[in-house]
Short mmCIF file of C-alpha atoms in Angstrom, two decimals:
data_model
loop_
_atom_site.label_atom_id
_atom_site.label_comp_id
_atom_site.label_asym_id
_atom_site.label_seq_id
_atom_site.Cartn_x
_atom_site.Cartn_y
_atom_site.Cartn_z
CA MET A 1 -172.17 -117.25 19.20
CA THR A 2 -173.60 -120.77 19.19
CA ALA A 3 -173.94 -122.90 16.07
CA LEU A 4 -177.63 -122.10 15.97
CA GLY A 5 -176.90 -118.41 16.20
CA GLU A 6 -174.30 -118.62 13.42
CA ASN A 7 -176.66 -120.49 11.10
CA ALA A 8 -179.58 -118.23 11.94
CA GLY A 9 -177.41 -115.18 11.46
CA THR A 10 -176.28 -116.43 8.06
CA CYS A 11 -179.91 -116.86 7.05
CA GLY A 12 -180.80 -113.38 8.25
CA ILE A 13 -177.84 -111.62 6.65
CA SER A 14 -178.40 -113.40 3.37
CA CYS A 15 -181.75 -111.62 3.28
CA LEU A 16 -179.90 -108.32 3.12
CA VAL A 17 -177.26 -109.37 0.60
CA LEU A 18 -179.33 -111.17 -2.00
CA SER A 19 -181.14 -108.83 -4.36
CA SER A 20 -183.76 -111.34 -5.48
CA ASP A 21 -186.75 -112.03 -3.26
CA VAL A 22 -187.66 -115.71 -3.29
CA GLU A 23 -191.23 -115.28 -2.11
CA GLU A 24 -192.22 -112.09 -3.96
CA GLY A 25 -190.49 -111.44 -7.22
CA ALA A 26 -192.08 -108.04 -7.63
CA GLU A 27 -190.96 -106.92 -4.17
CA SER A 28 -187.24 -107.26 -4.65
CA ALA A 29 -186.60 -104.12 -2.62
CA GLN A 30 -188.05 -105.69 0.55
CA MET A 31 -186.19 -108.06 2.79
CA ALA A 32 -187.42 -111.62 2.93
CA PRO A 33 -185.96 -114.74 4.57
CA VAL A 34 -184.34 -117.16 2.23
CA GLY A 35 -183.07 -120.61 2.93
CA GLY A 36 -182.15 -123.90 1.36
CA ASP A 37 -180.48 -123.53 -2.04
CA CYS A 38 -180.34 -119.72 -1.94
CA ARG A 39 -178.49 -119.72 1.33
CA ALA A 40 -176.12 -122.38 -0.02
CA GLN A 41 -175.38 -120.19 -3.03
CA PHE A 42 -174.70 -117.27 -0.73
CA VAL A 43 -172.35 -119.32 1.44
CA GLY A 44 -170.62 -120.61 -1.69
CA ARG A 45 -170.02 -117.09 -2.93
CA GLU A 46 -168.70 -116.17 0.49
CA LYS A 47 -166.21 -119.01 0.32
CA ALA A 48 -165.08 -117.92 -3.12
CA ARG A 49 -164.10 -114.50 -1.83
CA PRO A 50 -160.54 -113.82 -0.77
CA LYS A 51 -159.78 -114.78 2.78
CA LYS A 52 -158.74 -111.24 3.65
CA ALA A 53 -162.09 -109.83 2.55
CA GLU A 54 -163.91 -112.50 4.55
CA VAL A 55 -162.03 -111.51 7.69
CA GLU A 56 -162.75 -107.84 7.11
CA GLU A 57 -166.49 -108.44 6.57
CA ARG A 58 -166.84 -110.66 9.62
CA GLY A 59 -167.25 -107.58 11.79
CA LEU A 60 -170.45 -106.68 9.92
CA HIS A 61 -172.17 -109.90 10.90
CA SER A 62 -173.56 -108.82 14.27
CA ALA A 63 -174.48 -105.34 13.02
CA LEU A 64 -176.41 -106.68 10.03
CA LEU A 65 -178.18 -109.28 12.15
CA ARG A 66 -179.18 -106.60 14.66
CA LEU A 67 -180.47 -104.43 11.81
CA LEU A 68 -182.58 -107.28 10.50
CA ALA A 69 -184.01 -108.12 13.94
CA THR A 70 -184.85 -104.47 14.58
CA ASN A 71 -186.65 -103.73 11.33
CA TYR A 72 -188.12 -107.16 10.59
CA PRO A 73 -188.68 -108.93 13.93
CA HIS A 74 -191.38 -111.15 12.41
CA LEU A 75 -188.71 -112.66 10.15
CA CYS A 76 -186.39 -113.36 13.09
CA ILE A 77 -188.56 -115.60 15.26
CA VAL A 78 -186.35 -118.09 17.08
CA ASP A 79 -188.81 -120.95 16.53
CA ASP A 80 -188.49 -120.42 12.78
CA TRP A 81 -184.71 -120.60 12.98
CA ILE A 82 -184.90 -123.83 14.98
CA CYS A 83 -187.39 -125.24 12.47
CA GLU A 84 -185.08 -124.31 9.60
CA GLU A 85 -182.22 -126.15 11.29
CA GLU A 86 -184.37 -129.29 11.25
CA ILE A 87 -185.43 -128.78 7.64
CA THR A 88 -181.93 -128.16 6.29
CA GLY A 89 -180.19 -130.67 8.58
CA THR A 90 -178.74 -134.10 7.93
CA ASP A 91 -182.00 -135.98 8.44
CA ALA A 92 -183.74 -133.94 5.77
CA LEU A 93 -180.83 -134.52 3.38
CA LEU A 94 -181.02 -138.28 3.89
CA ARG A 95 -184.77 -138.25 3.23
CA ARG A 96 -184.25 -136.42 -0.05
CA MET A 97 -181.74 -139.03 -1.11
CA LEU A 98 -184.57 -141.58 -0.86
CA MET A 99 -186.75 -139.69 -3.34
CA THR A 100 -187.93 -141.65 -6.37
CA ILE A 101 -188.64 -140.31 -9.81
CA SER A 102 -192.39 -140.55 -9.18
CA THR A 103 -192.02 -138.22 -6.24
CA LYS A 104 -190.68 -135.45 -8.40
CA ASN A 105 -193.42 -135.89 -11.02
CA HIS A 106 -196.32 -134.84 -8.76
CA SER A 107 -197.49 -131.50 -10.11
CA PRO A 108 -199.57 -128.84 -8.33
CA LYS A 109 -202.47 -129.75 -10.63
CA GLN A 110 -202.35 -133.37 -9.49
CA LEU A 111 -202.43 -132.19 -5.88
CA GLN A 112 -205.43 -129.98 -6.64
CA ASP A 113 -207.27 -132.88 -8.29
CA ALA A 114 -206.57 -135.03 -5.25
CA PHE A 115 -208.00 -132.36 -2.95
CA LEU A 116 -211.17 -132.27 -5.04
CA GLN A 117 -211.69 -135.96 -4.21
CA LEU A 118 -210.69 -135.60 -0.56
CA GLN A 119 -214.09 -136.52 0.87
CA SER A 120 -214.22 -139.80 -1.01
CA ASN A 121 -210.53 -140.69 -1.26
CA HIS A 122 -208.10 -139.75 1.50
CA THR A 123 -205.34 -142.07 0.32
CA GLN A 124 -204.39 -140.17 -2.84
CA VAL A 125 -203.99 -136.86 -1.01
CA MET A 126 -202.00 -138.54 1.74
CA GLN A 127 -199.61 -140.19 -0.71
CA ILE A 128 -198.88 -136.94 -2.56
CA LEU A 129 -198.42 -134.99 0.66
CA GLU A 130 -196.03 -137.61 2.04
CA HIS A 131 -193.99 -137.38 -1.15
CA LEU A 132 -193.92 -133.59 -0.90
CA THR A 133 -192.36 -133.82 2.55
CA LEU A 134 -189.22 -135.14 0.87
CA LEU A 135 -188.81 -131.99 -1.23
CA SER A 136 -186.66 -129.06 -0.19
CA ALA A 137 -188.28 -125.83 0.91
CA SER A 138 -187.52 -124.05 -2.36
CA ASP A 139 -188.97 -126.96 -4.40
CA LEU A 140 -192.22 -126.71 -2.43
CA ILE A 141 -192.91 -123.11 -3.49
CA PRO A 142 -195.00 -124.07 -6.59
CA TYR A 143 -197.32 -126.09 -4.32
CA ALA A 144 -197.89 -123.33 -1.76
CA GLU A 145 -200.96 -121.84 -3.39
CA VAL A 146 -202.67 -125.22 -3.79
CA ILE A 147 -201.94 -126.20 -0.18
CA THR A 148 -203.26 -122.97 1.31
CA ALA A 149 -206.26 -122.68 -1.00
CA ASN A 150 -207.56 -126.09 0.11
CA MET A 151 -207.07 -125.63 3.84
CA SER A 152 -210.77 -124.94 4.33
CA GLN A 153 -211.55 -128.48 3.12
CA LEU A 154 -209.44 -129.86 5.95
CA LEU A 155 -211.97 -128.50 8.43
CA ASN A 156 -214.68 -130.89 7.27
CA VAL A 157 -215.64 -133.83 9.44
CA GLY A 158 -213.80 -137.05 8.74
CA VAL A 159 -210.45 -135.69 7.52
CA PRO A 160 -207.69 -137.93 8.98
CA ARG A 161 -205.42 -136.36 11.56
CA ARG A 162 -202.38 -137.54 9.60
CA ILE A 163 -203.32 -135.30 6.67
CA LEU A 164 -203.69 -132.32 8.99
CA GLN A 165 -200.31 -132.96 10.58
CA THR A 166 -198.64 -133.36 7.19
CA ILE A 167 -200.15 -130.06 6.00
CA ASN A 168 -198.81 -128.43 9.15
CA LYS A 169 -195.35 -129.84 8.45
CA LEU A 170 -195.37 -128.66 4.82
CA TRP A 171 -196.59 -125.21 5.89
CA MET A 172 -193.77 -124.85 8.39
CA THR A 173 -191.29 -125.85 5.69
CA LEU A 174 -192.65 -123.24 3.29
CA ASN A 175 -192.54 -120.70 6.10
CA THR A 176 -188.74 -120.77 5.98
CA VAL A 177 -188.58 -119.42 2.41
CA MET A 178 -191.76 -117.40 1.82
CA PRO A 179 -193.32 -116.38 5.14
CA ARG A 180 -195.00 -113.09 4.17
CA ARG A 181 -196.77 -114.33 1.07
CA LEU A 182 -197.61 -117.64 2.76
CA TRP A 183 -199.19 -115.87 5.75
CA VAL A 184 -201.39 -113.70 3.54
CA MET A 185 -202.59 -116.68 1.48
CA THR A 186 -203.29 -118.72 4.61
CA VAL A 187 -205.24 -115.97 6.37
CA ASN A 188 -207.43 -115.48 3.31
CA ALA A 189 -207.97 -119.23 2.91
CA LEU A 190 -209.10 -119.71 6.53
CA GLN A 191 -211.70 -116.94 6.49
CA PRO A 192 -215.32 -117.89 7.27
CA SER A 193 -217.37 -119.09 4.32
CA LEU A 194 -219.37 -115.83 4.12
CA LYS A 195 -216.23 -113.77 3.64
CA LEU A 196 -214.91 -116.24 1.10
CA ALA A 197 -218.15 -115.90 -0.85
CA ARG A 198 -217.63 -112.14 -0.98
CA SER A 199 -214.12 -112.68 -2.36
CA HIS A 200 -212.70 -110.35 0.26
CA LYS A 201 -208.92 -110.62 0.26
CA TYR A 202 -206.67 -109.12 2.89
CA THR A 203 -203.29 -107.71 1.98
CA GLN A 204 -199.99 -107.72 3.83
CA ASN A 205 -200.54 -104.11 4.84
CA ASP A 206 -204.02 -104.88 6.23
CA LEU A 207 -202.63 -107.62 8.44
CA MET A 208 -199.77 -105.51 9.76
CA ILE A 209 -202.14 -102.68 10.68
CA ASP A 210 -204.64 -105.03 12.34
CA PRO A 211 -203.07 -108.38 13.37
CA LEU A 212 -206.32 -109.47 15.01
CA ILE A 213 -207.67 -110.22 11.53
CA VAL A 214 -205.83 -113.52 11.88
CA LEU A 215 -208.24 -114.58 14.64
CA ARG A 216 -211.33 -113.74 12.55
CA CYS A 217 -211.07 -117.14 10.94
CA ASP A 218 -213.49 -120.00 10.55
CA ALA A 219 -214.65 -121.09 14.01
CA ARG A 220 -213.70 -124.69 13.22
CA VAL A 221 -210.04 -123.66 13.09
CA LEU A 222 -210.22 -122.97 16.83
CA ARG A 223 -210.81 -126.68 17.49
CA CYS A 224 -208.33 -128.03 14.92
CA PRO A 225 -204.91 -128.17 16.64
CA PRO A 226 -202.69 -128.49 13.51
CA LEU A 227 -204.34 -125.48 11.86
CA MET A 228 -204.57 -123.60 15.16
CA ASP A 229 -200.81 -124.01 15.49
CA ILE A 230 -200.41 -122.30 12.12
CA THR A 231 -202.86 -119.56 13.12
CA LEU A 232 -201.00 -118.81 16.36
CA HIS A 233 -197.70 -118.72 14.48
CA MET A 234 -199.09 -116.12 12.08
CA LEU A 235 -200.64 -114.13 14.93
CA ASN A 236 -197.32 -113.94 16.75
CA GLY A 237 -195.58 -112.86 13.56
CA TYR A 238 -198.09 -110.15 12.71
CA LEU A 239 -198.05 -108.78 16.27
CA LEU A 240 -194.29 -108.35 15.94
CA ALA A 241 -194.65 -106.92 12.44
CA SER A 242 -197.23 -104.43 13.65
CA LYS A 243 -194.83 -103.09 16.27
CA ALA A 244 -192.09 -102.61 13.69
CA TYR A 245 -194.57 -101.04 11.27
CA LEU A 246 -195.76 -98.46 13.80
CA ASN A 247 -192.22 -97.62 14.87
CA SER A 248 -191.23 -97.09 11.25
CA TYR A 249 -194.35 -95.00 10.61
CA LEU A 250 -193.60 -92.71 13.56
CA LYS A 251 -190.06 -92.15 12.38
CA GLU A 252 -191.16 -91.39 8.83
CA THR A 253 -193.83 -88.90 9.88
CA ALA A 254 -192.02 -87.34 12.81
CA ASP A 255 -190.32 -84.57 10.82
CA GLN A 256 -193.41 -83.35 9.01
CA ASP A 257 -195.63 -83.54 12.11
CA ILE A 258 -193.32 -81.52 14.36
CA LYS A 259 -191.83 -79.21 11.75
CA PRO A 260 -192.43 -75.70 13.17
CA SER A 261 -194.00 -73.03 10.99
CA PRO A 262 -193.07 -69.32 11.30
CA SER A 263 -196.20 -68.66 13.35
CA ASN A 264 -195.38 -71.26 16.02
CA ALA A 265 -191.59 -71.06 15.98
CA MET A 266 -191.58 -69.55 19.46
CA ALA A 267 -193.79 -72.35 20.79
CA ALA A 268 -191.39 -74.92 19.38
CA LEU A 269 -188.57 -73.28 21.28
CA THR A 270 -190.48 -73.64 24.55
CA GLY A 271 -190.66 -77.41 24.37
CA GLN A 272 -193.83 -78.07 22.38
CA THR A 273 -191.87 -80.28 20.01
CA GLU A 274 -190.72 -82.58 22.79
CA THR A 275 -194.24 -82.76 24.21
CA MET A 276 -195.71 -83.75 20.86
CA GLU A 277 -193.07 -86.44 20.39
CA VAL A 278 -193.75 -87.89 23.84
CA THR A 279 -197.50 -87.89 23.16
CA ARG A 280 -197.04 -89.76 19.89
CA GLU A 281 -194.87 -92.36 21.60
CA GLU A 282 -197.39 -92.82 24.42
CA LEU A 283 -200.25 -93.24 21.96
CA LYS A 284 -198.27 -95.82 20.03
CA ASN A 285 -197.48 -97.78 23.19
CA ALA A 286 -201.12 -97.61 24.28
CA LEU A 287 -202.25 -98.93 20.88
CA LEU A 288 -199.77 -101.81 20.99
CA SER A 289 -200.78 -102.70 24.55
CA ALA A 290 -204.46 -102.68 23.64
CA GLN A 291 -203.69 -104.81 20.60
CA ASP A 292 -201.73 -107.39 22.55
CA SER A 293 -204.23 -107.54 25.40
CA ALA A 294 -207.12 -107.97 22.95
CA ALA A 295 -205.30 -110.88 21.32
CA VAL A 296 -204.71 -112.49 24.73
CA GLN A 297 -208.34 -112.04 25.78
CA ILE A 298 -209.58 -113.61 22.53
CA LEU A 299 -207.23 -116.57 22.97
CA LEU A 300 -208.37 -117.04 26.56
CA GLU A 301 -211.95 -117.07 25.38
CA VAL A 302 -211.03 -119.76 22.86
CA CYS A 303 -209.85 -121.90 25.79
CA LEU A 304 -213.34 -122.01 27.26
CA PRO A 305 -215.37 -125.18 26.61
CA SER A 306 -218.22 -125.04 24.13
CA GLU A 307 -221.48 -123.65 25.47
CA ASP A 308 -223.39 -126.29 23.53
CA LYS A 309 -223.44 -129.36 25.77
CA ASN A 310 -224.21 -131.68 22.85
CA GLN A 311 -221.24 -130.34 20.91
CA GLU A 312 -219.08 -130.67 24.00
CA LEU A 313 -220.01 -134.32 24.42
CA LEU A 314 -219.54 -134.95 20.69
CA GLU A 315 -216.01 -133.57 20.74
CA GLY A 316 -215.15 -135.15 24.09
CA GLU A 317 -214.05 -131.85 25.62
CA ASP A 318 -214.31 -133.27 29.11
CA SER A 319 -211.36 -135.57 28.37
CA LEU A 320 -207.68 -134.73 28.65
CA LEU A 321 -207.13 -136.27 25.19
CA CYS A 322 -209.25 -133.93 23.11
CA ASN A 323 -208.81 -131.15 20.59
CA LEU A 324 -209.74 -128.49 23.14
CA ARG A 325 -206.99 -129.62 25.50
CA GLU A 326 -204.41 -129.56 22.71
CA VAL A 327 -205.52 -126.09 21.61
CA GLN A 328 -205.28 -124.90 25.22
CA CYS A 329 -201.68 -126.14 25.39
CA LEU A 330 -200.77 -124.32 22.16
CA ILE A 331 -202.35 -121.10 23.41
CA CYS A 332 -200.60 -121.35 26.78
CA CYS A 333 -197.24 -121.69 25.00
CA LEU A 334 -197.86 -118.50 23.02
CA LEU A 335 -199.10 -116.59 26.07
CA HIS A 336 -195.99 -117.65 27.97
CA GLN A 337 -193.80 -116.19 25.21
CA MET A 338 -195.81 -112.96 25.20
CA PHE A 339 -195.66 -112.57 29.00
CA ILE A 340 -191.92 -113.20 29.04
CA ALA A 341 -191.32 -110.72 26.21
CA ASP A 342 -193.39 -108.02 27.94
CA PRO A 343 -194.54 -108.61 31.55
CA ASN A 344 -196.74 -105.52 31.30
CA ILE A 345 -199.07 -107.51 29.04
CA ALA A 346 -199.63 -110.03 31.85
CA LYS A 347 -200.37 -107.20 34.26
CA LEU A 348 -202.78 -105.50 31.88
CA VAL A 349 -204.66 -108.71 31.10
CA HIS A 350 -205.11 -109.60 34.76
CA PHE A 351 -206.25 -106.11 35.66
CA GLN A 352 -208.85 -106.47 32.91
CA GLY A 353 -209.80 -109.89 34.27
CA TYR A 354 -211.07 -113.03 32.57
CA PRO A 355 -213.38 -115.95 33.51
CA CYS A 356 -212.32 -117.49 36.81
CA GLN A 357 -212.80 -121.02 35.45
CA LEU A 358 -209.69 -120.45 33.35
CA LEU A 359 -207.47 -119.76 36.36
CA PRO A 360 -206.51 -123.44 36.91
CA LEU A 361 -205.50 -123.63 33.24
CA THR A 362 -203.52 -120.40 33.05
CA VAL A 363 -201.68 -120.86 36.35
CA ALA A 364 -200.71 -124.46 35.60
CA GLY A 365 -200.20 -124.08 31.85
CA ILE A 366 -198.30 -120.77 31.62
CA PRO A 367 -194.94 -121.07 33.41
CA SER A 368 -194.46 -117.30 33.55
CA MET A 369 -197.61 -116.74 35.64
CA HIS A 370 -195.42 -116.42 38.74
CA ILE A 371 -194.84 -112.78 37.71
CA CYS A 372 -198.42 -112.09 38.79
CA LEU A 373 -197.22 -112.23 42.41
CA ASP A 374 -195.52 -108.88 41.81
CA PHE A 375 -198.77 -106.97 41.25
CA ILE A 376 -201.19 -108.92 43.48
CA PRO A 377 -201.11 -106.17 46.19
CA GLU A 378 -201.94 -103.53 43.60
CA LEU A 379 -204.76 -105.66 42.18
CA ILE A 380 -206.26 -106.32 45.64
CA ALA A 381 -206.12 -102.59 46.37
CA GLN A 382 -208.42 -101.77 43.45
CA PRO A 383 -211.77 -100.23 44.50
CA GLU A 384 -213.89 -102.61 42.40
CA LEU A 385 -215.08 -105.72 44.22
CA GLU A 386 -214.82 -107.75 41.00
CA LYS A 387 -211.08 -107.08 40.77
CA GLN A 388 -210.55 -107.85 44.45
CA ILE A 389 -212.41 -111.13 44.07
CA PHE A 390 -210.39 -112.02 40.95
CA ALA A 391 -207.13 -111.17 42.73
CA ILE A 392 -207.89 -113.50 45.65
CA GLN A 393 -209.00 -116.31 43.35
CA LEU A 394 -205.85 -115.88 41.26
CA LEU A 395 -203.70 -115.86 44.39
CA SER A 396 -205.26 -119.09 45.68
CA HIS A 397 -204.12 -120.93 42.55
CA LEU A 398 -200.69 -119.27 42.58
CA CYS A 399 -200.12 -120.37 46.17
CA ILE A 400 -200.70 -124.00 45.23
CA GLN A 401 -198.50 -123.76 42.14
CA TYR A 402 -195.75 -121.62 43.70
CA ALA A 403 -195.54 -122.23 47.47
CA LEU A 404 -192.87 -119.57 47.98
CA PRO A 405 -192.20 -117.12 50.85
CA LYS A 406 -193.51 -114.35 48.61
CA SER A 407 -196.73 -116.30 48.08
CA LEU A 408 -197.08 -116.70 51.86
CA SER A 409 -196.80 -112.93 52.30
CA MET A 410 -199.43 -112.36 49.63
CA ALA A 411 -201.77 -114.93 51.20
CA ARG A 412 -201.41 -113.28 54.60
CA LEU A 413 -202.17 -109.93 52.97
CA ALA A 414 -205.29 -111.38 51.36
CA VAL A 415 -206.55 -112.74 54.69
CA ASN A 416 -206.00 -109.36 56.33
CA VAL A 417 -207.81 -107.57 53.51
CA MET A 418 -210.75 -109.95 53.84
CA GLY A 419 -210.91 -109.25 57.55
CA THR A 420 -210.88 -105.50 56.91
CA LEU A 421 -213.59 -105.69 54.25
CA LEU A 422 -215.79 -107.68 56.61
CA THR A 423 -216.12 -104.60 58.81
CA VAL A 424 -216.86 -102.07 56.05
CA LEU A 425 -219.00 -103.86 53.46
CA THR A 426 -222.77 -103.70 53.46
CA GLN A 427 -224.86 -106.86 53.62
CA ALA A 428 -225.32 -107.11 49.85
CA LYS A 429 -221.67 -106.43 49.04
CA ARG A 430 -220.53 -108.76 51.82
CA PHE A 431 -222.49 -111.59 50.25
CA VAL A 432 -221.13 -110.79 46.75
CA PHE A 433 -217.54 -110.66 47.99
CA PHE A 434 -217.30 -113.57 50.40
CA MET A 435 -219.33 -116.22 48.57
CA PRO A 436 -216.70 -116.68 45.81
CA THR A 437 -213.66 -115.90 47.98
CA LEU A 438 -214.29 -118.14 50.99
CA PRO A 439 -213.37 -121.33 49.04
CA CYS A 440 -210.01 -119.67 48.28
CA LEU A 441 -209.08 -119.98 51.95
CA VAL A 442 -208.80 -123.76 51.56
CA PRO A 443 -205.82 -123.55 49.12
CA PHE A 444 -204.23 -120.98 51.42
CA CYS A 445 -204.30 -123.48 54.29
CA GLN A 446 -203.17 -126.29 52.01
CA ALA A 447 -200.13 -124.37 50.76
CA PHE A 448 -199.29 -122.64 54.05
CA PRO A 449 -200.41 -124.45 57.26
CA PRO A 450 -199.14 -121.57 59.48
CA LEU A 451 -202.13 -119.54 58.25
CA TYR A 452 -204.57 -122.06 59.74
CA GLU A 453 -205.26 -120.15 62.96
CA ASP A 454 -205.75 -116.78 61.25
CA ILE A 455 -208.06 -118.25 58.62
CA MET A 456 -210.18 -120.16 61.15
CA SER A 457 -210.55 -117.03 63.26
CA LEU A 458 -211.61 -115.08 60.16
CA LEU A 459 -214.22 -117.71 59.29
CA ILE A 460 -215.69 -117.69 62.80
CA GLN A 461 -215.78 -113.89 62.71
CA ILE A 462 -217.61 -113.90 59.36
CA GLY A 463 -220.15 -116.38 60.72
CA GLN A 464 -220.76 -114.29 63.84
CA VAL A 465 -221.19 -111.07 61.85
CA CYS A 466 -223.67 -112.71 59.51
CA ALA A 467 -225.61 -114.35 62.34
CA SER A 468 -225.89 -111.07 64.21
CA ASN A 469 -227.62 -109.51 61.21
CA VAL A 470 -230.28 -112.20 60.98
CA ALA A 471 -233.42 -111.58 62.99
CA THR A 472 -236.06 -113.98 61.78
CA HIS A 473 -233.69 -116.89 61.16
CA THR A 474 -231.88 -116.79 64.50
CA ARG A 475 -233.01 -120.22 65.53
CA ASP A 476 -231.67 -121.62 62.25
CA VAL A 477 -228.33 -119.85 62.44
CA ASP A 478 -227.38 -120.31 66.08
CA PRO A 479 -226.74 -124.07 65.69
CA ILE A 480 -224.46 -123.29 62.77
CA ILE A 481 -222.40 -120.86 64.86
CA ALA A 482 -222.18 -123.47 67.61
CA ARG A 483 -220.98 -126.09 65.14
CA LEU A 484 -218.44 -123.64 63.72
CA GLN A 485 -217.02 -123.05 67.19
CA GLN A 486 -216.84 -126.79 67.80
CA LEU A 487 -215.11 -127.31 64.47
CA LYS A 488 -212.49 -124.75 65.42
CA GLU A 489 -211.86 -126.16 68.92
CA LYS A 490 -212.03 -129.91 68.15
CA PRO A 491 -211.48 -130.44 64.44
CA LYS A 492 -209.98 -133.94 64.62
CA GLU A 493 -212.65 -135.37 66.92
CA LEU A 494 -215.46 -134.09 64.72
CA ALA A 495 -213.81 -134.68 61.35
CA ASN A 496 -215.52 -137.97 60.54
CA ALA A 497 -218.84 -137.42 62.30
CA SER A 498 -221.77 -137.94 59.90
CA ARG A 499 -219.73 -136.97 56.88
CA LEU A 500 -218.63 -133.79 58.57
CA PHE A 501 -221.95 -132.26 59.56
CA PRO A 502 -224.08 -132.29 56.45
CA LEU A 503 -226.73 -129.61 56.27
CA PRO A 504 -230.24 -130.56 57.38
CA VAL A 505 -232.54 -131.63 54.58
CA SER A 506 -234.80 -128.64 55.14
CA ALA A 507 -231.83 -126.29 55.02
CA VAL A 508 -230.59 -127.79 51.79
CA LYS A 509 -234.05 -127.64 50.27
CA ASP A 510 -234.60 -124.00 51.21
CA LEU A 511 -231.03 -122.81 50.67
CA GLU A 512 -231.87 -120.79 47.58
CA SER A 513 -234.63 -118.92 49.40
CA LEU A 514 -232.65 -118.17 52.57
CA ASP A 515 -231.41 -114.78 53.62
CA PRO A 516 -227.95 -113.92 52.11
CA ASP A 517 -226.40 -113.90 55.57
CA VAL A 518 -227.75 -117.38 56.24
CA GLN A 519 -226.34 -118.62 52.94
CA LEU A 520 -223.02 -117.06 53.85
CA CYS A 521 -223.06 -118.88 57.18
CA HIS A 522 -223.55 -122.18 55.37
CA GLN A 523 -220.68 -121.27 53.05
CA VAL A 524 -218.46 -120.57 56.07
CA GLU A 525 -219.33 -123.96 57.52
CA ASN A 526 -218.59 -125.73 54.22
CA THR A 527 -215.24 -123.93 54.00
CA ILE A 528 -214.24 -125.01 57.50
CA ILE A 529 -215.25 -128.58 56.72
CA ASP A 530 -213.15 -128.53 53.54
CA ILE A 531 -210.16 -127.22 55.50
CA ILE A 532 -210.56 -129.98 58.11
CA ASN A 533 -210.90 -132.62 55.40
CA MET A 534 -207.80 -131.29 53.71
CA SER A 535 -205.79 -131.28 56.93
CA VAL A 536 -206.95 -134.78 57.92
CA THR A 537 -206.52 -136.48 54.55
CA GLY A 538 -203.54 -134.38 53.46
CA VAL A 539 -205.13 -133.59 50.08
#
């Protein structure tokens, strides 16, 4: 086991050995993570034991750690263990050695008074918070309630980013010694103002039953990266806690639910007991899958830019250096962890679908998105056109990101499917399907040049089918078909001619009122032009 694993294991096992609960004195029977001084005391007691006893108990280490991870997975998050290594490491010890007497004299009341003057005086709050960063995790516990209770004030306009980052750092430190109580206080503090006015307080049990409560926070949290980081950390923890809670609940109620009575003893002998147990397990798995997919869909929706254009310009969401971009990165990190932990979540979410404008973000920002290549054929084979369209759009981005032999096979499959659908779809459905999917052929050619001939033949075929269905606009469409044929036969010679055959002014003006087949012909021409531009310029 690595040094990290040994230290993390010591922290986890100390939870089982110590009888006192640091974060909840009244809940001494429950396991809670402890760190800092408590862990040092535990290690000291271990050293005081006879060497023979220490050797004999060493075999329990892995078993106890496995027991902790099984029953309390939300207290065994690897990121928390890494964070604790930083908090209890040498750098933190050196910082504490620099503490002055004034640092230790800041009381929770002084911090509360400073928060009350936050809008007019940022300096006082910043000084106290900076001093608190020098304290150990256990010494920060008295300040936890003040820090969480005033988080809503941090959402106001004009709060310096340094204060937000310091609050995030202090919260992560407190999370190593009192995660459960800290999560509950933070969730309640970040509720919308209407819920706060009603004094509605969630409990630990409420949050384990419904982890999505965490995302019902003030909308401003969704555009505040330091607080969004905290929110995502709690969401991940409660999703894990919910799984453990349901597993424990099924085990506790299994005996009484399947206990046969004298009247149905014969039915129990015929296998009804096993059937009921399987049904309960399937329902639990379905609930957990729905819960995880709902969380992913909500987070993906958060990644969308604001609908209010004025608000978007005010926050600078069109820039790469903006709060939205940072929040998107945090969300992509969490989704990557969820997809790696359970690839079925990725499959379920993509079968449900999400806005296509998020595909560039998810494919580039979630490293585990390559697993989508495994179920692309199944997604394309769905009877709904919407899912087929989404599958081809998703595949076009995957081919650019992962130009692998498997991606080439999937792209060839998509081209063949498009050719098959061309012969079976009606005019209305043909327009609905090909208008959004034709631009996807450009990335296919960019990633895999061997597909050029097949794709160009498909485009010419689509243009011919559409032109053959147009009666009154024949004279307008025939020149397009002729240009398409010329583009296929002599792409390089015609690549730079008049900016690659712009549409006539009259055609552009009347494009919205044209027949769907005519619009599709123009889309085919634009796609061919984009492919030629891409092949000529290499972009």
